[in-house]
Amino acid sequence: MPRTRSSATPVKKKDAAGRVESPYFNKSGSKKRASAGSSVRPSKRAKVEKDEESDDLNEQFTETDEEEEEDVYKDDNEEDEDTALSDALDDSDFEEKAARKNKAKPKGKPNGRSPAKSTPTKSRKSGDKLDGPEVVGEVVEAPKTGRVPPGMISQNTLDFLGHMQDPKCNDRDWFRLHEPVYRVAEQEWKDFIEHLLEKAGEVDEEVPPLPPKDVIHRIYRDIRFSNDKTPYKRGFSATFSRSGRKGMFAKYHIHVQPGDKSMIACGLWCPSKNELESIRHHIKHDPSRLRDVISSKAFTKHFGASKPDPKGRRQNIFGREDELKTAPKGVEKDHKDIDLLKLRTVAVHKLFTDKEVLDNKFIDHICEVVGDMRPFVHW
């Protein structure tokens, strides 16, 4: 017999809260267990009713969760306001922090080491400004007049070097304020040496075309083992030879210093023990070569007679401070060349006045002396 669908609508039961009771779900929303021996299959209408009932339950649960979240946020906001009020700093906070820091600091020798000594600092008066570096003066601009072409020495350079003779100016603070003046003088000296090397190479082919930075000496002094603690030299200087500024060969040396102390020199200054032994060996075997050089007309014109001065003054290659008073070890006192063998520094120099230094022909005068020095440098 065919089954027929009942037209009667099932009655929905509601609980005390007005919620629809489902034949398949408990009040908590969990699925009811079928009774033993029941094999009734839920109809489509029952499924629809189950879905509607679950939707109602979800809405109720969602509303409840939203209310709880609002309460939680409300409590958090209240706590933040209380915390903000309590975080306001007052004097007591700093006192407590300092007390905790002092309490945590160990006494005696931490980690077995003695406490660090405090470094003395320069104190200022209470009215002085503490922000920024201490002002020691105004920076002096480089002179805009008195410039000279490359290859010449200007009066501005001699004036700057003249200040270096004064201990009050030969000071780091003074030098820092006059550094623009120094930079202009330094560049002028570099240009002068560059032109000098070009012309000196024409007179002495052994002088290579070196860049000025390889032959110029720094203006800063090495004061580690000196009683004179002035930090800067009193003049500009440069040294050049076939090996540059350094090496075992005899060298040319030029020095510019105001007060008529500028000079050109050549030879070997304070040679090492081995170098000095080599020089004396050549003198013992062939002294005539050196005597011919130092007694030539061109050489004596610049440096004087080729014999020691009776009063011990400096003349030619003789009379220097480090010259021996007696014969060196292993040499007879009555040796025929004892005057040469007592030498320790084998060098000569020629002075120039400030007027000659400022002359536009100064570099030509130097090269003339270099040409006359050449045989002595290469003997």
mmCIF file of C-alpha atoms in Angstrom:
data_model
loop_
_atom_site.group_PDB
_atom_site.id
_atom_site.type_symbol
_atom_site.label_atom_id
_atom_site.label_comp_id
_atom_site.label_asym_id
_atom_site.label_seq_id
_atom_site.Cartn_x
_atom_site.Cartn_y
_atom_site.Cartn_z
ATOM 1 C CA MET A 1 0.000 0.000 0.000
ATOM 2 C CA PRO A 2 1.456 3.370 -0.928
ATOM 3 C CA ARG A 3 2.497 5.735 1.827
ATOM 4 C CA THR A 4 0.670 9.022 2.145
ATOM 5 C CA ARG A 5 2.116 12.268 3.666
ATOM 6 C CA SER A 6 0.145 13.533 6.606
ATOM 7 C CA SER A 7 -1.184 17.031 6.239
ATOM 8 C CA ALA A 8 -1.269 17.663 9.959
ATOM 9 C CA THR A 9 1.360 20.169 11.204
ATOM 10 C CA PRO A 10 3.292 18.954 14.218
ATOM 11 C CA VAL A 11 2.907 20.987 17.357
ATOM 12 C CA LYS A 12 6.081 22.739 18.553
ATOM 13 C CA LYS A 13 6.685 22.579 22.257
ATOM 14 C CA LYS A 14 8.317 25.493 24.056
ATOM 15 C CA ASP A 15 10.060 25.606 27.393
ATOM 16 C CA ALA A 16 9.654 28.188 30.150
ATOM 17 C CA ALA A 17 12.105 30.569 28.435
ATOM 18 C CA GLY A 18 10.128 30.511 25.224
ATOM 19 C CA ARG A 19 12.599 28.363 23.358
ATOM 20 C CA VAL A 20 11.364 25.674 21.018
ATOM 21 C CA GLU A 21 12.050 22.195 22.251
ATOM 22 C CA SER A 22 13.576 19.976 19.633
ATOM 23 C CA PRO A 23 12.910 16.281 19.561
ATOM 24 C CA TYR A 24 16.503 15.745 18.513
ATOM 25 C CA PHE A 25 18.517 18.281 20.624
ATOM 26 C CA ASN A 26 18.788 18.895 24.321
ATOM 27 C CA LYS A 27 18.468 22.340 25.872
ATOM 28 C CA SER A 28 22.225 22.705 25.830
ATOM 29 C CA GLY A 29 22.288 22.179 22.064
ATOM 30 C CA SER A 30 23.754 18.681 22.114
ATOM 31 C CA LYS A 31 22.199 15.931 20.063
ATOM 32 C CA LYS A 32 19.814 13.582 21.835
ATOM 33 C CA ARG A 33 20.593 9.923 21.846
ATOM 34 C CA ALA A 34 18.028 7.618 20.282
ATOM 35 C CA SER A 35 16.397 5.179 22.616
ATOM 36 C CA ALA A 36 17.256 1.541 22.400
ATOM 37 C CA GLY A 37 15.497 -0.233 19.605
ATOM 38 C CA SER A 38 14.423 2.995 17.946
ATOM 39 C CA SER A 39 14.982 3.072 14.237
ATOM 40 C CA VAL A 40 12.857 6.090 13.424
ATOM 41 C CA ARG A 41 14.534 8.225 10.792
ATOM 42 C CA PRO A 42 14.016 11.970 11.149
ATOM 43 C CA SER A 43 11.884 13.541 8.423
ATOM 44 C CA LYS A 44 12.803 16.609 6.387
ATOM 45 C CA ARG A 45 10.496 18.793 8.453
ATOM 46 C CA ALA A 46 12.232 17.621 11.569
ATOM 47 C CA LYS A 47 15.565 18.600 10.014
ATOM 48 C CA VAL A 48 14.260 22.094 9.211
ATOM 49 C CA GLU A 49 13.013 22.476 12.750
ATOM 50 C CA LYS A 50 16.408 21.363 14.025
ATOM 51 C CA ASP A 51 18.191 23.981 11.919
ATOM 52 C CA GLU A 52 15.867 26.752 13.100
ATOM 53 C CA GLU A 53 16.345 25.735 16.685
ATOM 54 C CA SER A 54 20.156 25.675 16.349
ATOM 55 C CA ASP A 55 20.077 29.144 14.764
ATOM 56 C CA ASP A 56 18.128 30.487 17.732
ATOM 57 C CA LEU A 57 20.629 28.979 20.099
ATOM 58 C CA ASN A 58 23.588 30.465 18.181
ATOM 59 C CA GLU A 59 21.998 33.923 18.311
ATOM 60 C CA GLN A 60 21.522 33.664 22.042
ATOM 61 C CA PHE A 61 25.093 32.483 22.578
ATOM 62 C CA THR A 62 26.440 35.300 20.368
ATOM 63 C CA GLU A 63 24.524 37.953 22.309
ATOM 64 C CA THR A 64 25.847 36.551 25.574
ATOM 65 C CA ASP A 65 29.454 36.569 24.308
ATOM 66 C CA GLU A 66 29.176 40.180 23.121
ATOM 67 C CA GLU A 67 27.916 41.278 26.511
ATOM 68 C CA GLU A 68 30.809 39.512 28.210
ATOM 69 C CA GLU A 69 33.368 41.117 25.849
ATOM 70 C CA GLU A 70 31.910 44.565 26.529
ATOM 71 C CA ASP A 71 32.314 43.941 30.237
ATOM 72 C CA VAL A 72 35.908 42.804 29.755
ATOM 73 C CA TYR A 73 36.846 45.902 27.698
ATOM 74 C CA LYS A 74 35.133 48.085 30.229
ATOM 75 C CA ASP A 75 37.232 46.554 32.999
ATOM 76 C CA ASP A 76 40.422 46.968 30.941
ATOM 77 C CA ASN A 77 39.707 50.658 30.302
ATOM 78 C CA GLU A 78 39.158 51.222 33.982
ATOM 79 C CA GLU A 79 42.459 49.487 34.769
ATOM 80 C CA ASP A 80 44.309 51.601 32.137
ATOM 81 C CA GLU A 81 42.977 54.813 33.664
ATOM 82 C CA ASP A 82 44.088 53.704 37.108
ATOM 83 C CA THR A 83 47.507 52.705 35.767
ATOM 84 C CA ALA A 84 47.952 56.030 33.939
ATOM 85 C CA LEU A 85 47.209 57.912 37.130
ATOM 86 C CA SER A 86 49.589 55.743 39.118
ATOM 87 C CA ASP A 87 52.436 56.111 36.527
ATOM 88 C CA ALA A 88 52.771 59.852 37.064
ATOM 89 C CA LEU A 89 56.360 60.590 38.212
ATOM 90 C CA ASP A 90 57.048 62.452 41.389
ATOM 91 C CA ASP A 91 60.103 63.089 43.547
ATOM 92 C CA SER A 92 59.536 59.967 45.568
ATOM 93 C CA ASP A 93 60.041 57.797 42.472
ATOM 94 C CA PHE A 94 63.541 59.194 41.909
ATOM 95 C CA GLU A 95 64.390 58.752 45.581
ATOM 96 C CA GLU A 96 63.217 55.146 45.519
ATOM 97 C CA LYS A 97 65.159 54.440 42.313
ATOM 98 C CA ALA A 98 68.347 55.921 43.747
ATOM 99 C CA ALA A 99 67.890 53.980 46.959
ATOM 100 C CA ARG A 100 67.463 50.720 45.040
ATOM 101 C CA LYS A 101 70.550 51.469 42.926
ATOM 102 C CA ASN A 102 72.700 52.178 45.967
ATOM 103 C CA LYS A 103 71.398 49.109 47.698
ATOM 104 C CA ALA A 104 72.205 46.897 44.696
ATOM 105 C CA LYS A 105 75.765 48.279 44.330
ATOM 106 C CA PRO A 106 78.263 45.893 45.971
ATOM 107 C CA LYS A 107 80.763 47.274 48.410
ATOM 108 C CA GLY A 108 84.482 46.686 48.350
ATOM 109 C CA LYS A 109 86.237 45.268 45.279
ATOM 110 C CA PRO A 110 83.786 44.047 42.604
ATOM 111 C CA ASN A 111 84.991 40.950 40.775
ATOM 112 C CA GLY A 112 88.256 41.072 42.701
ATOM 113 C CA ARG A 113 89.266 44.432 41.191
ATOM 114 C CA SER A 114 89.752 47.736 42.925
ATOM 115 C CA PRO A 115 87.160 50.441 42.258
ATOM 116 C CA ALA A 116 87.906 52.692 39.303
ATOM 117 C CA LYS A 117 89.539 56.011 40.052
ATOM 118 C CA SER A 118 87.668 59.143 39.077
ATOM 119 C CA THR A 119 89.235 61.168 36.286
ATOM 120 C CA PRO A 120 89.743 64.840 37.139
ATOM 121 C CA THR A 121 87.810 67.107 34.827
ATOM 122 C CA LYS A 122 88.046 70.794 34.149
ATOM 123 C CA SER A 123 85.296 72.505 36.171
ATOM 124 C CA ARG A 124 83.463 75.574 34.972
ATOM 125 C CA LYS A 125 81.890 78.410 36.894
ATOM 126 C CA SER A 126 78.209 78.180 37.741
ATOM 127 C CA GLY A 127 77.359 81.043 35.382
ATOM 128 C CA ASP A 128 79.026 79.471 32.334
ATOM 129 C CA LYS A 129 77.036 77.736 29.628
ATOM 130 C CA LEU A 130 77.412 73.981 29.734
ATOM 131 C CA ASP A 131 76.060 73.230 26.255
ATOM 132 C CA GLY A 132 78.522 72.928 23.341
ATOM 133 C CA PRO A 133 82.329 73.152 23.219
ATOM 134 C CA GLU A 134 84.260 75.858 24.990
ATOM 135 C CA VAL A 135 85.062 78.767 22.666
ATOM 136 C CA VAL A 136 88.778 79.631 22.607
ATOM 137 C CA GLY A 137 88.718 82.290 19.864
ATOM 138 C CA GLU A 138 87.725 83.137 16.327
ATOM 139 C CA VAL A 139 89.132 81.340 13.296
ATOM 140 C CA VAL A 140 91.455 83.570 11.264
ATOM 141 C CA GLU A 141 90.798 83.578 7.536
ATOM 142 C CA ALA A 142 93.585 83.077 5.034
ATOM 143 C CA PRO A 143 94.980 86.318 3.577
ATOM 144 C CA LYS A 144 93.430 87.263 0.254
ATOM 145 C CA THR A 145 96.352 89.438 -0.824
ATOM 146 C CA GLY A 146 100.062 88.810 -1.187
ATOM 147 C CA ARG A 147 99.691 85.643 -3.250
ATOM 148 C CA VAL A 148 102.581 84.659 -5.536
ATOM 149 C CA PRO A 149 102.878 82.414 -8.624
ATOM 150 C CA PRO A 150 103.793 78.736 -8.132
ATOM 151 C CA GLY A 151 107.532 78.338 -7.565
ATOM 152 C CA MET A 152 107.872 81.325 -5.209
ATOM 153 C CA ILE A 153 107.696 81.939 -1.462
ATOM 154 C CA SER A 154 105.414 84.767 -0.298
ATOM 155 C CA GLN A 155 105.657 87.119 2.652
ATOM 156 C CA ASN A 156 102.469 85.524 4.019
ATOM 157 C CA THR A 157 104.289 82.203 4.385
ATOM 158 C CA LEU A 158 107.239 83.792 6.173
ATOM 159 C CA ASP A 159 104.837 85.650 8.474
ATOM 160 C CA PHE A 160 103.088 82.418 9.411
ATOM 161 C CA LEU A 161 106.410 80.656 10.043
ATOM 162 C CA GLY A 162 107.488 83.688 12.055
ATOM 163 C CA HIS A 163 104.646 83.013 14.484
ATOM 164 C CA MET A 164 105.949 79.468 14.880
ATOM 165 C CA GLN A 165 109.094 80.933 16.489
ATOM 166 C CA ASP A 166 106.972 82.284 19.359
ATOM 167 C CA PRO A 167 106.145 79.644 22.022
ATOM 168 C CA LYS A 168 102.825 81.405 22.675
ATOM 169 C CA CYS A 169 101.806 80.827 19.051
ATOM 170 C CA ASN A 170 103.472 77.439 18.675
ATOM 171 C CA ASP A 171 100.476 75.934 20.426
ATOM 172 C CA ARG A 172 97.649 73.653 19.320
ATOM 173 C CA ASP A 173 94.887 76.140 20.164
ATOM 174 C CA TRP A 174 96.573 78.952 18.244
ATOM 175 C CA PHE A 175 97.355 76.646 15.322
ATOM 176 C CA ARG A 176 93.750 75.435 15.167
ATOM 177 C CA LEU A 177 92.476 79.012 14.896
ATOM 178 C CA HIS A 178 95.034 79.829 12.155
ATOM 179 C CA GLU A 179 94.692 76.583 10.216
ATOM 180 C CA PRO A 180 93.245 78.333 7.087
ATOM 181 C CA VAL A 181 96.429 80.438 6.951
ATOM 182 C CA TYR A 182 98.555 77.315 7.331
ATOM 183 C CA ARG A 183 96.724 75.479 4.547
ATOM 184 C CA VAL A 184 97.451 78.265 2.065
ATOM 185 C CA ALA A 185 101.124 78.377 3.108
ATOM 186 C CA GLU A 186 101.357 74.587 2.893
ATOM 187 C CA GLN A 187 99.974 74.537 -0.652
ATOM 188 C CA GLU A 188 102.406 77.290 -1.646
ATOM 189 C CA TRP A 189 105.274 75.174 -0.273
ATOM 190 C CA LYS A 190 104.092 72.109 -2.223
ATOM 191 C CA ASP A 191 104.000 74.122 -5.455
ATOM 192 C CA PHE A 192 107.483 75.453 -4.737
ATOM 193 C CA ILE A 193 108.932 71.957 -4.163
ATOM 194 C CA GLU A 194 107.252 70.633 -7.306
ATOM 195 C CA HIS A 195 108.986 73.282 -9.423
ATOM 196 C CA LEU A 196 112.261 72.759 -7.552
ATOM 197 C CA LEU A 197 112.291 69.022 -8.272
ATOM 198 C CA GLU A 198 111.735 69.656 -11.967
ATOM 199 C CA LYS A 199 114.667 72.068 -12.207
ATOM 200 C CA ALA A 200 116.908 70.056 -9.869
ATOM 201 C CA GLY A 201 116.405 67.037 -12.119
ATOM 202 C CA GLU A 202 117.863 69.067 -14.982
ATOM 203 C CA VAL A 203 120.995 69.847 -12.942
ATOM 204 C CA ASP A 204 121.386 66.411 -11.336
ATOM 205 C CA GLU A 205 120.010 63.605 -13.464
ATOM 206 C CA GLU A 206 120.118 61.264 -10.435
ATOM 207 C CA VAL A 207 117.162 63.128 -8.883
ATOM 208 C CA PRO A 208 113.974 61.329 -9.989
ATOM 209 C CA PRO A 209 110.697 63.166 -10.729
ATOM 210 C CA LEU A 210 109.057 62.509 -7.362
ATOM 211 C CA PRO A 211 105.708 63.925 -6.187
ATOM 212 C CA PRO A 212 106.051 66.657 -3.527
ATOM 213 C CA LYS A 213 104.294 64.566 -0.870
ATOM 214 C CA ASP A 214 107.147 62.019 -1.023
ATOM 215 C CA VAL A 215 109.862 64.534 -0.094
ATOM 216 C CA ILE A 216 108.128 67.111 2.139
ATOM 217 C CA HIS A 217 108.423 66.777 5.914
ATOM 218 C CA ARG A 218 105.392 67.181 8.157
ATOM 219 C CA ILE A 219 105.160 70.296 10.303
ATOM 220 C CA TYR A 220 104.314 68.243 13.388
ATOM 221 C CA ARG A 221 107.218 67.502 15.746
ATOM 222 C CA ASP A 222 107.941 64.239 17.528
ATOM 223 C CA ILE A 223 108.101 65.408 21.152
ATOM 224 C CA ARG A 224 108.170 62.010 22.848
ATOM 225 C CA PHE A 225 111.868 62.137 23.783
ATOM 226 C CA SER A 226 112.491 65.882 23.555
ATOM 227 C CA ASN A 227 112.710 68.496 26.296
ATOM 228 C CA ASP A 228 111.201 70.995 23.861
ATOM 229 C CA LYS A 229 107.461 70.243 23.905
ATOM 230 C CA THR A 230 106.396 72.733 21.240
ATOM 231 C CA PRO A 231 104.179 70.683 18.899
ATOM 232 C CA TYR A 232 105.148 72.276 15.563
ATOM 233 C CA LYS A 233 108.349 72.847 13.638
ATOM 234 C CA ARG A 234 109.603 76.381 13.030
ATOM 235 C CA GLY A 235 109.971 76.047 9.276
ATOM 236 C CA PHE A 236 109.095 74.130 6.118
ATOM 237 C CA SER A 237 111.543 71.487 4.901
ATOM 238 C CA ALA A 238 111.995 68.796 2.251
ATOM 239 C CA THR A 239 114.620 66.122 1.520
ATOM 240 C CA PHE A 240 115.253 64.408 -1.813
ATOM 241 C CA SER A 241 117.815 62.084 -3.373
ATOM 242 C CA ARG A 242 117.991 59.280 -5.921
ATOM 243 C CA SER A 243 115.959 57.165 -3.453
ATOM 244 C CA GLY A 244 113.514 59.858 -2.380
ATOM 245 C CA ARG A 245 113.331 61.263 1.127
ATOM 246 C CA LYS A 246 114.787 58.133 2.748
ATOM 247 C CA GLY A 247 117.527 55.699 1.842
ATOM 248 C CA MET A 248 121.257 55.123 2.211
ATOM 249 C CA PHE A 249 122.384 57.653 -0.423
ATOM 250 C CA ALA A 250 123.560 61.194 0.219
ATOM 251 C CA LYS A 251 120.672 63.677 0.072
ATOM 252 C CA TYR A 252 119.744 67.256 -0.678
ATOM 253 C CA HIS A 253 117.862 69.107 2.038
ATOM 254 C CA ILE A 254 116.085 72.458 1.764
ATOM 255 C CA HIS A 255 114.723 74.388 4.708
ATOM 256 C CA VAL A 256 112.781 77.689 4.805
ATOM 257 C CA GLN A 257 112.641 79.563 8.114
ATOM 258 C CA PRO A 258 112.376 83.317 8.743
ATOM 259 C CA GLY A 259 115.173 85.156 10.482
ATOM 260 C CA ASP A 260 117.725 84.468 7.709
ATOM 261 C CA LYS A 261 117.768 80.771 8.660
ATOM 262 C CA SER A 262 116.707 79.311 5.318
ATOM 263 C CA MET A 263 119.270 76.975 3.762
ATOM 264 C CA ILE A 264 120.143 74.315 1.214
ATOM 265 C CA ALA A 265 122.276 71.401 2.466
ATOM 266 C CA CYS A 266 123.585 68.092 1.164
ATOM 267 C CA GLY A 267 125.499 65.038 2.358
ATOM 268 C CA LEU A 268 125.012 62.437 5.086
ATOM 269 C CA TRP A 269 123.754 63.500 8.528
ATOM 270 C CA CYS A 270 124.650 61.236 11.451
ATOM 271 C CA PRO A 271 125.186 58.089 9.351
ATOM 272 C CA SER A 272 124.806 54.678 10.931
ATOM 273 C CA LYS A 273 127.769 52.714 12.224
ATOM 274 C CA ASN A 274 128.069 50.627 9.063
ATOM 275 C CA GLU A 275 127.739 53.664 6.800
ATOM 276 C CA LEU A 276 130.393 55.547 8.764
ATOM 277 C CA GLU A 277 132.788 52.601 8.542
ATOM 278 C CA SER A 278 132.249 52.492 4.775
ATOM 279 C CA ILE A 279 133.027 56.220 4.467
ATOM 280 C CA ARG A 280 136.238 55.899 6.499
ATOM 281 C CA HIS A 281 137.244 52.849 4.474
ATOM 282 C CA HIS A 282 137.018 54.892 1.249
ATOM 283 C CA ILE A 283 138.961 57.757 2.839
ATOM 284 C CA LYS A 284 141.791 55.444 3.932
ATOM 285 C CA HIS A 285 142.175 53.886 0.495
ATOM 286 C CA ASP A 286 141.574 56.941 -1.715
ATOM 287 C CA PRO A 287 141.278 60.292 0.095
ATOM 288 C CA SER A 288 142.204 62.299 -3.002
ATOM 289 C CA ARG A 289 138.782 61.970 -4.565
ATOM 290 C CA LEU A 290 137.003 63.628 -1.626
ATOM 291 C CA ARG A 291 139.723 66.273 -1.262
ATOM 292 C CA ASP A 292 139.433 67.214 -4.914
ATOM 293 C CA VAL A 293 135.680 67.735 -4.562
ATOM 294 C CA ILE A 294 135.754 69.862 -1.397
ATOM 295 C CA SER A 295 138.666 71.975 -2.641
ATOM 296 C CA SER A 296 137.174 72.812 -6.044
ATOM 297 C CA LYS A 297 136.552 76.468 -6.840
ATOM 298 C CA ALA A 298 132.786 76.081 -7.127
ATOM 299 C CA PHE A 299 132.593 74.239 -3.803
ATOM 300 C CA THR A 300 134.770 76.635 -1.808
ATOM 301 C CA LYS A 301 132.822 79.597 -3.236
ATOM 302 C CA HIS A 302 129.747 78.460 -1.300
ATOM 303 C CA PHE A 303 131.236 76.631 1.703
ATOM 304 C CA GLY A 304 134.679 78.065 2.414
ATOM 305 C CA ALA A 305 138.227 76.692 2.490
ATOM 306 C CA SER A 306 138.749 72.943 2.498
ATOM 307 C CA LYS A 307 140.490 72.743 5.888
ATOM 308 C CA PRO A 308 139.459 72.953 9.540
ATOM 309 C CA ASP A 309 139.047 76.448 10.961
ATOM 310 C CA PRO A 310 141.731 77.307 13.574
ATOM 311 C CA LYS A 311 139.033 78.540 15.978
ATOM 312 C CA GLY A 312 136.869 75.480 15.494
ATOM 313 C CA ARG A 313 134.136 77.281 13.594
ATOM 314 C CA ARG A 314 132.135 75.534 10.921
ATOM 315 C CA GLN A 315 133.845 75.673 7.548
ATOM 316 C CA ASN A 316 133.394 73.474 4.507
ATOM 317 C CA ILE A 317 132.756 69.942 5.842
ATOM 318 C CA PHE A 318 134.637 70.601 9.096
ATOM 319 C CA GLY A 319 133.661 72.002 12.473
ATOM 320 C CA ARG A 320 130.372 70.228 13.154
ATOM 321 C CA GLU A 321 129.239 69.490 16.709
ATOM 322 C CA ASP A 322 129.570 65.703 16.441
ATOM 323 C CA GLU A 323 133.146 65.754 15.119
ATOM 324 C CA LEU A 324 135.544 63.603 17.146
ATOM 325 C CA LYS A 325 138.145 65.316 19.315
ATOM 326 C CA THR A 326 140.627 62.455 18.946
ATOM 327 C CA ALA A 327 141.370 59.775 16.376
ATOM 328 C CA PRO A 328 138.714 57.091 15.944
ATOM 329 C CA LYS A 329 139.333 53.578 17.184
ATOM 330 C CA GLY A 330 141.930 51.721 15.088
ATOM 331 C CA VAL A 331 143.374 54.891 13.501
ATOM 332 C CA GLU A 332 146.765 56.401 14.343
ATOM 333 C CA LYS A 333 146.730 59.888 15.836
ATOM 334 C CA ASP A 334 149.249 61.107 13.276
ATOM 335 C CA HIS A 335 147.389 59.714 10.244
ATOM 336 C CA LYS A 336 147.828 61.980 7.228
ATOM 337 C CA ASP A 337 144.038 62.191 6.720
ATOM 338 C CA ILE A 338 143.095 62.406 10.378
ATOM 339 C CA ASP A 339 141.022 65.574 9.728
ATOM 340 C CA LEU A 340 138.728 63.582 7.424
ATOM 341 C CA LEU A 341 138.657 60.449 9.570
ATOM 342 C CA LYS A 342 137.434 62.367 12.641
ATOM 343 C CA LEU A 343 134.272 63.403 10.801
ATOM 344 C CA ARG A 344 130.980 61.809 11.782
ATOM 345 C CA THR A 345 128.608 63.951 9.703
ATOM 346 C CA VAL A 346 129.807 64.503 6.151
ATOM 347 C CA ALA A 347 127.622 67.388 4.991
ATOM 348 C CA VAL A 348 127.620 71.065 4.042
ATOM 349 C CA HIS A 349 124.980 73.800 3.951
ATOM 350 C CA LYS A 350 124.481 77.313 2.604
ATOM 351 C CA LEU A 351 122.260 79.938 4.266
ATOM 352 C CA PHE A 352 119.914 82.400 2.551
ATOM 353 C CA THR A 353 118.481 85.655 3.840
ATOM 354 C CA ASP A 354 114.754 86.359 3.950
ATOM 355 C CA LYS A 355 115.206 88.838 1.114
ATOM 356 C CA GLU A 356 116.757 86.125 -1.069
ATOM 357 C CA VAL A 357 113.938 83.724 -0.185
ATOM 358 C CA LEU A 358 111.282 86.226 -1.319
ATOM 359 C CA ASP A 359 113.102 86.891 -4.592
ATOM 360 C CA ASN A 360 111.491 85.433 -7.701
ATOM 361 C CA LYS A 361 114.903 83.954 -8.634
ATOM 362 C CA PHE A 362 115.252 82.029 -5.369
ATOM 363 C CA ILE A 363 114.586 78.654 -6.980
ATOM 364 C CA ASP A 364 117.274 79.374 -9.589
ATOM 365 C CA HIS A 365 119.815 80.171 -6.864
ATOM 366 C CA ILE A 366 119.046 76.856 -5.164
ATOM 367 C CA CYS A 367 119.497 74.891 -8.374
ATOM 368 C CA GLU A 368 122.830 76.628 -8.951
ATOM 369 C CA VAL A 369 124.036 75.435 -5.542
ATOM 370 C CA VAL A 370 122.654 71.950 -6.237
ATOM 371 C CA GLY A 371 124.761 71.822 -9.405
ATOM 372 C CA ASP A 372 127.886 72.719 -7.410
ATOM 373 C CA MET A 373 126.970 70.176 -4.724
ATOM 374 C CA ARG A 374 126.428 67.348 -7.165
ATOM 375 C CA PRO A 375 130.071 66.024 -7.203
ATOM 376 C CA PHE A 376 130.098 65.989 -3.401
ATOM 377 C CA VAL A 377 126.801 64.032 -3.235
ATOM 378 C CA HIS A 378 128.032 61.360 -5.661
ATOM 379 C CA TRP A 379 131.781 61.072 -4.767
#
